[in-house]
């Protein structure tokens, strides 16, 4: 009997002695630490704009273009990575992705031309990071949990913010005191350090260790590997694209990416530096956003288990838009109480949108929700890439970021209205027919 057949016909093993803590929580902890280790690459782009401009004379628009390629690939790779995890398993895909991130980041220290920045940081780190995107968190949550999914999604989403909290102050200190190259090497080493951790401790499915998913009433056999990952990913996209909720989810999440990764994460540090704030102080403020992001995202997961997700999204986007409209008035050479209030407020809302968005994908698209969320995440990163690029261009043309802050605030207001239009579907319907 082949391994595939054995997996398909797997039956529950003899019940083991119950343990206090379900293995699913340990898997979630491993995923959390993995995302933290990979989050170093997300802390660096905003710190590189001014140093690369000074070192090589490249325009901010050129540097932002490389960042936008990275952000776009981060999203566009995600749905294919989710399908590859169904084919080859979570461990293999994540281990390869971390290695690619390390190679891309390490090679940047030898670059001498802008096209190399595009290749190393844009292409390689973008592809690797896309496989470590939130689709990874959605896959782990869907396989290992049937209860507390909103909470676990919030915790795993918060891992990225925790990584930002850990790495941003260190990387900004390196960039300011030494150079940007030691910071790039640190990112590479952080990604490599997580690889053995993933390989030894992460498990693909509860059936691998003879357990039910957390909260499940019955044992769930491990499904056979799904072949044709790319074909399935595209097929799911075409079928989802025929439904209205997909475009509303994609549109709102594109605005989410534009107003977070593309705008604040990429341009907040140079914008604050324009107003005389030291780079380390501005980077520390981003790290504080990471602190409150953890609180806000976990709380959002708890709320998502209890309240209607689309209404939560509307509230989150509306509050974010209002806060961005006030930001140009708050930027100053030093940190003052109103700026701290903005940082706390924005941190609580940073990726609070993820748990309700994942919940709506699960509600609308059932078994294919991880792949659909991957495509929705792709729109998130396309929005981030556009604003990362246009923000740099706007700074070159107008000498200020003010117009970008105001435009992003207006977009968030539109996203709040779009979220309210998403219709409810109480019974999930898979997009693909059973083989």
PDB file of N, CA, C and O in Angstrom, residues 264 268 271-272 275 277 321-343 400-406 409:
ATOM      1  N   UNK A 264       2.962  53.200   6.714  1.00  0.00           N
ATOM      2  CA  UNK A 264       3.604  53.434   8.007  1.00  0.00           C
ATOM      3  C   UNK A 264       4.919  52.668   8.126  1.00  0.00           C
ATOM      4  O   UNK A 264       5.953  53.228   8.505  1.00  0.00           O
ATOM      5  N   UNK A 268       7.194  55.751   7.626  1.00  0.00           N
ATOM      6  CA  UNK A 268       7.087  56.522   8.872  1.00  0.00           C
ATOM      7  C   UNK A 268       8.449  57.014   9.354  1.00  0.00           C
ATOM      8  O   UNK A 268       8.602  58.179   9.750  1.00  0.00           O
ATOM      9  N   UNK A 271       9.776  59.805   7.158  1.00  0.00           N
ATOM     10  CA  UNK A 271       8.912  60.981   7.320  1.00  0.00           C
ATOM     11  C   UNK A 271       9.184  61.681   8.642  1.00  0.00           C
ATOM     12  O   UNK A 271       9.264  62.909   8.716  1.00  0.00           O
ATOM     13  N   UNK A 272       9.326  60.896   9.710  1.00  0.00           N
ATOM     14  CA  UNK A 272       9.637  61.487  11.003  1.00  0.00           C
ATOM     15  C   UNK A 272      11.022  62.138  10.981  1.00  0.00           C
ATOM     16  O   UNK A 272      11.233  63.211  11.569  1.00  0.00           O
ATOM     17  N   UNK A 275      11.155  65.590   9.750  1.00  0.00           N
ATOM     18  CA  UNK A 275      10.752  66.608  10.722  1.00  0.00           C
ATOM     19  C   UNK A 275      11.776  66.766  11.850  1.00  0.00           C
ATOM     20  O   UNK A 275      11.486  67.414  12.867  1.00  0.00           O
ATOM     21  N   UNK A 277      13.234  64.249  13.689  1.00  0.00           N
ATOM     22  CA  UNK A 277      13.263  63.203  14.705  1.00  0.00           C
ATOM     23  C   UNK A 277      14.403  62.226  14.410  1.00  0.00           C
ATOM     24  O   UNK A 277      14.561  61.795  13.261  1.00  0.00           O
ATOM     25  N   UNK A 321      -8.606  55.339   9.562  1.00  0.00           N
ATOM     26  CA  UNK A 321      -8.651  56.496   8.668  1.00  0.00           C
ATOM     27  C   UNK A 321      -8.626  57.809   9.427  1.00  0.00           C
ATOM     28  O   UNK A 321      -7.916  58.754   9.045  1.00  0.00           O
ATOM     29  N   UNK A 322      -9.373  57.876  10.514  1.00  0.00           N
ATOM     30  CA  UNK A 322      -9.401  59.107  11.315  1.00  0.00           C
ATOM     31  C   UNK A 322      -8.013  59.406  11.875  1.00  0.00           C
ATOM     32  O   UNK A 322      -7.540  60.554  11.859  1.00  0.00           O
ATOM     33  N   UNK A 323      -7.330  58.379  12.370  1.00  0.00           N
ATOM     34  CA  UNK A 323      -6.013  58.603  12.973  1.00  0.00           C
ATOM     35  C   UNK A 323      -5.002  59.097  11.935  1.00  0.00           C
ATOM     36  O   UNK A 323      -4.162  59.956  12.244  1.00  0.00           O
ATOM     37  N   UNK A 324      -5.061  58.588  10.699  1.00  0.00           N
ATOM     38  CA  UNK A 324      -4.113  59.019   9.668  1.00  0.00           C
ATOM     39  C   UNK A 324      -4.306  60.482   9.284  1.00  0.00           C
ATOM     40  O   UNK A 324      -3.343  61.166   8.924  1.00  0.00           O
ATOM     41  N   UNK A 325      -5.526  60.961   9.347  1.00  0.00           N
ATOM     42  CA  UNK A 325      -5.780  62.362   9.009  1.00  0.00           C
ATOM     43  C   UNK A 325      -5.107  63.321   9.986  1.00  0.00           C
ATOM     44  O   UNK A 325      -4.789  64.468   9.638  1.00  0.00           O
ATOM     45  N   UNK A 326      -4.881  62.859  11.225  1.00  0.00           N
ATOM     46  CA  UNK A 326      -4.250  63.716  12.233  1.00  0.00           C
ATOM     47  C   UNK A 326      -2.726  63.610  12.227  1.00  0.00           C
ATOM     48  O   UNK A 326      -2.049  64.470  12.806  1.00  0.00           O
ATOM     49  N   UNK A 327      -2.163  62.576  11.598  1.00  0.00           N
ATOM     50  CA  UNK A 327      -0.731  62.337  11.697  1.00  0.00           C
ATOM     51  C   UNK A 327       0.132  63.500  11.217  1.00  0.00           C
ATOM     52  O   UNK A 327       1.130  63.839  11.880  1.00  0.00           O
ATOM     53  N   UNK A 328      -0.157  64.161  10.078  1.00  0.00           N
ATOM     54  CA  UNK A 328       0.723  65.256   9.639  1.00  0.00           C
ATOM     55  C   UNK A 328       0.889  66.360  10.674  1.00  0.00           C
ATOM     56  O   UNK A 328       1.927  67.034  10.714  1.00  0.00           O
ATOM     57  N   UNK A 329      -0.119  66.551  11.524  1.00  0.00           N
ATOM     58  CA  UNK A 329      -0.039  67.593  12.546  1.00  0.00           C
ATOM     59  C   UNK A 329       0.778  67.149  13.757  1.00  0.00           C
ATOM     60  O   UNK A 329       1.140  67.968  14.603  1.00  0.00           O
ATOM     61  N   UNK A 330       1.069  65.844  13.842  1.00  0.00           N
ATOM     62  CA  UNK A 330       1.734  65.306  15.023  1.00  0.00           C
ATOM     63  C   UNK A 330       3.233  65.117  14.851  1.00  0.00           C
ATOM     64  O   UNK A 330       3.962  65.014  15.843  1.00  0.00           O
ATOM     65  N   UNK A 331       3.702  65.047  13.606  1.00  0.00           N
ATOM     66  CA  UNK A 331       5.125  64.822  13.365  1.00  0.00           C
ATOM     67  C   UNK A 331       5.935  66.028  13.826  1.00  0.00           C
ATOM     68  O   UNK A 331       5.615  67.172  13.492  1.00  0.00           O
ATOM     69  N   UNK A 332       6.995  65.780  14.590  1.00  0.00           N
ATOM     70  CA  UNK A 332       7.798  66.855  15.184  1.00  0.00           C
ATOM     71  C   UNK A 332       9.195  66.313  15.478  1.00  0.00           C
ATOM     72  O   UNK A 332       9.425  65.103  15.420  1.00  0.00           O
ATOM     73  N   UNK A 333      10.154  67.199  15.817  1.00  0.00           N
ATOM     74  CA  UNK A 333      11.516  66.735  16.100  1.00  0.00           C
ATOM     75  C   UNK A 333      11.621  65.824  17.314  1.00  0.00           C
ATOM     76  O   UNK A 333      12.564  65.033  17.418  1.00  0.00           O
ATOM     77  N   UNK A 334      10.695  65.936  18.245  1.00  0.00           N
ATOM     78  CA  UNK A 334      10.751  65.120  19.460  1.00  0.00           C
ATOM     79  C   UNK A 334       9.429  64.392  19.658  1.00  0.00           C
ATOM     80  O   UNK A 334       8.411  64.736  19.048  1.00  0.00           O
ATOM     81  N   UNK A 335       9.466  63.400  20.525  1.00  0.00           N
ATOM     82  CA  UNK A 335       8.263  62.614  20.836  1.00  0.00           C
ATOM     83  C   UNK A 335       7.470  63.355  21.904  1.00  0.00           C
ATOM     84  O   UNK A 335       8.003  63.726  22.953  1.00  0.00           O
ATOM     85  N   UNK A 336       6.180  63.581  21.652  1.00  0.00           N
ATOM     86  CA  UNK A 336       5.326  64.305  22.580  1.00  0.00           C
ATOM     87  C   UNK A 336       4.053  63.495  22.826  1.00  0.00           C
ATOM     88  O   UNK A 336       3.755  62.550  22.083  1.00  0.00           O
ATOM     89  N   UNK A 337       3.274  63.826  23.860  1.00  0.00           N
ATOM     90  CA  UNK A 337       2.114  62.999  24.229  1.00  0.00           C
ATOM     91  C   UNK A 337       1.122  62.736  23.103  1.00  0.00           C
ATOM     92  O   UNK A 337       0.668  61.595  22.947  1.00  0.00           O
ATOM     93  N   UNK A 338       0.717  63.743  22.290  1.00  0.00           N
ATOM     94  CA  UNK A 338      -0.220  63.425  21.209  1.00  0.00           C
ATOM     95  C   UNK A 338       0.333  62.380  20.226  1.00  0.00           C
ATOM     96  O   UNK A 338      -0.414  61.530  19.733  1.00  0.00           O
ATOM     97  N   UNK A 339       1.642  62.422  19.946  1.00  0.00           N
ATOM     98  CA  UNK A 339       2.237  61.419  19.065  1.00  0.00           C
ATOM     99  C   UNK A 339       2.179  60.042  19.721  1.00  0.00           C
ATOM    100  O   UNK A 339       1.897  59.032  19.062  1.00  0.00           O
ATOM    101  N   UNK A 340       2.451  59.968  21.005  1.00  0.00           N
ATOM    102  CA  UNK A 340       2.366  58.688  21.705  1.00  0.00           C
ATOM    103  C   UNK A 340       0.944  58.137  21.666  1.00  0.00           C
ATOM    104  O   UNK A 340       0.738  56.920  21.524  1.00  0.00           O
ATOM    105  N   UNK A 341      -0.038  59.032  21.792  1.00  0.00           N
ATOM    106  CA  UNK A 341      -1.429  58.591  21.705  1.00  0.00           C
ATOM    107  C   UNK A 341      -1.712  57.991  20.327  1.00  0.00           C
ATOM    108  O   UNK A 341      -2.360  56.954  20.212  1.00  0.00           O
ATOM    109  N   UNK A 342      -1.214  58.655  19.268  1.00  0.00           N
ATOM    110  CA  UNK A 342      -1.387  58.123  17.915  1.00  0.00           C
ATOM    111  C   UNK A 342      -0.747  56.743  17.797  1.00  0.00           C
ATOM    112  O   UNK A 342      -1.337  55.812  17.228  1.00  0.00           O
ATOM    113  N   UNK A 343       0.473  56.596  18.318  1.00  0.00           N
ATOM    114  CA  UNK A 343       1.196  55.337  18.206  1.00  0.00           C
ATOM    115  C   UNK A 343       0.421  54.207  18.893  1.00  0.00           C
ATOM    116  O   UNK A 343       0.272  53.101  18.354  1.00  0.00           O
ATOM    117  N   UNK A 400       7.389  66.245   0.771  1.00  0.00           N
ATOM    118  CA  UNK A 400       6.659  65.951   2.002  1.00  0.00           C
ATOM    119  C   UNK A 400       5.770  64.735   1.774  1.00  0.00           C
ATOM    120  O   UNK A 400       5.416  64.404   0.643  1.00  0.00           O
ATOM    121  N   UNK A 401       5.384  64.102   2.888  1.00  0.00           N
ATOM    122  CA  UNK A 401       4.499  62.939   2.822  1.00  0.00           C
ATOM    123  C   UNK A 401       3.037  63.295   3.114  1.00  0.00           C
ATOM    124  O   UNK A 401       2.174  62.404   3.128  1.00  0.00           O
ATOM    125  N   UNK A 402       2.732  64.571   3.352  1.00  0.00           N
ATOM    126  CA  UNK A 402       1.398  64.940   3.835  1.00  0.00           C
ATOM    127  C   UNK A 402       0.280  64.429   2.939  1.00  0.00           C
ATOM    128  O   UNK A 402      -0.734  63.898   3.420  1.00  0.00           O
ATOM    129  N   UNK A 403       0.431  64.577   1.620  1.00  0.00           N
ATOM    130  CA  UNK A 403      -0.622  64.157   0.704  1.00  0.00           C
ATOM    131  C   UNK A 403      -0.911  62.660   0.827  1.00  0.00           C
ATOM    132  O   UNK A 403      -2.059  62.212   0.726  1.00  0.00           O
ATOM    133  N   UNK A 404       0.134  61.870   1.089  1.00  0.00           N
ATOM    134  CA  UNK A 404      -0.026  60.420   1.202  1.00  0.00           C
ATOM    135  C   UNK A 404      -0.814  60.060   2.450  1.00  0.00           C
ATOM    136  O   UNK A 404      -1.668  59.166   2.428  1.00  0.00           O
ATOM    137  N   UNK A 405      -0.556  60.769   3.560  1.00  0.00           N
ATOM    138  CA  UNK A 405      -1.320  60.494   4.788  1.00  0.00           C
ATOM    139  C   UNK A 405      -2.815  60.764   4.569  1.00  0.00           C
ATOM    140  O   UNK A 405      -3.670  59.951   4.953  1.00  0.00           O
ATOM    141  N   UNK A 406      -3.123  61.913   3.951  1.00  0.00           N
ATOM    142  CA  UNK A 406      -4.533  62.272   3.749  1.00  0.00           C
ATOM    143  C   UNK A 406      -5.231  61.300   2.799  1.00  0.00           C
ATOM    144  O   UNK A 406      -6.376  60.888   3.043  1.00  0.00           O
ATOM    145  N   UNK A 409      -6.005  58.076   4.577  1.00  0.00           N
ATOM    146  CA  UNK A 409      -7.148  58.215   5.479  1.00  0.00           C
ATOM    147  C   UNK A 409      -8.467  58.113   4.738  1.00  0.00           C
ATOM    148  O   UNK A 409      -9.422  57.462   5.215  1.00  0.00           O
TER     149      UNK A 409
END
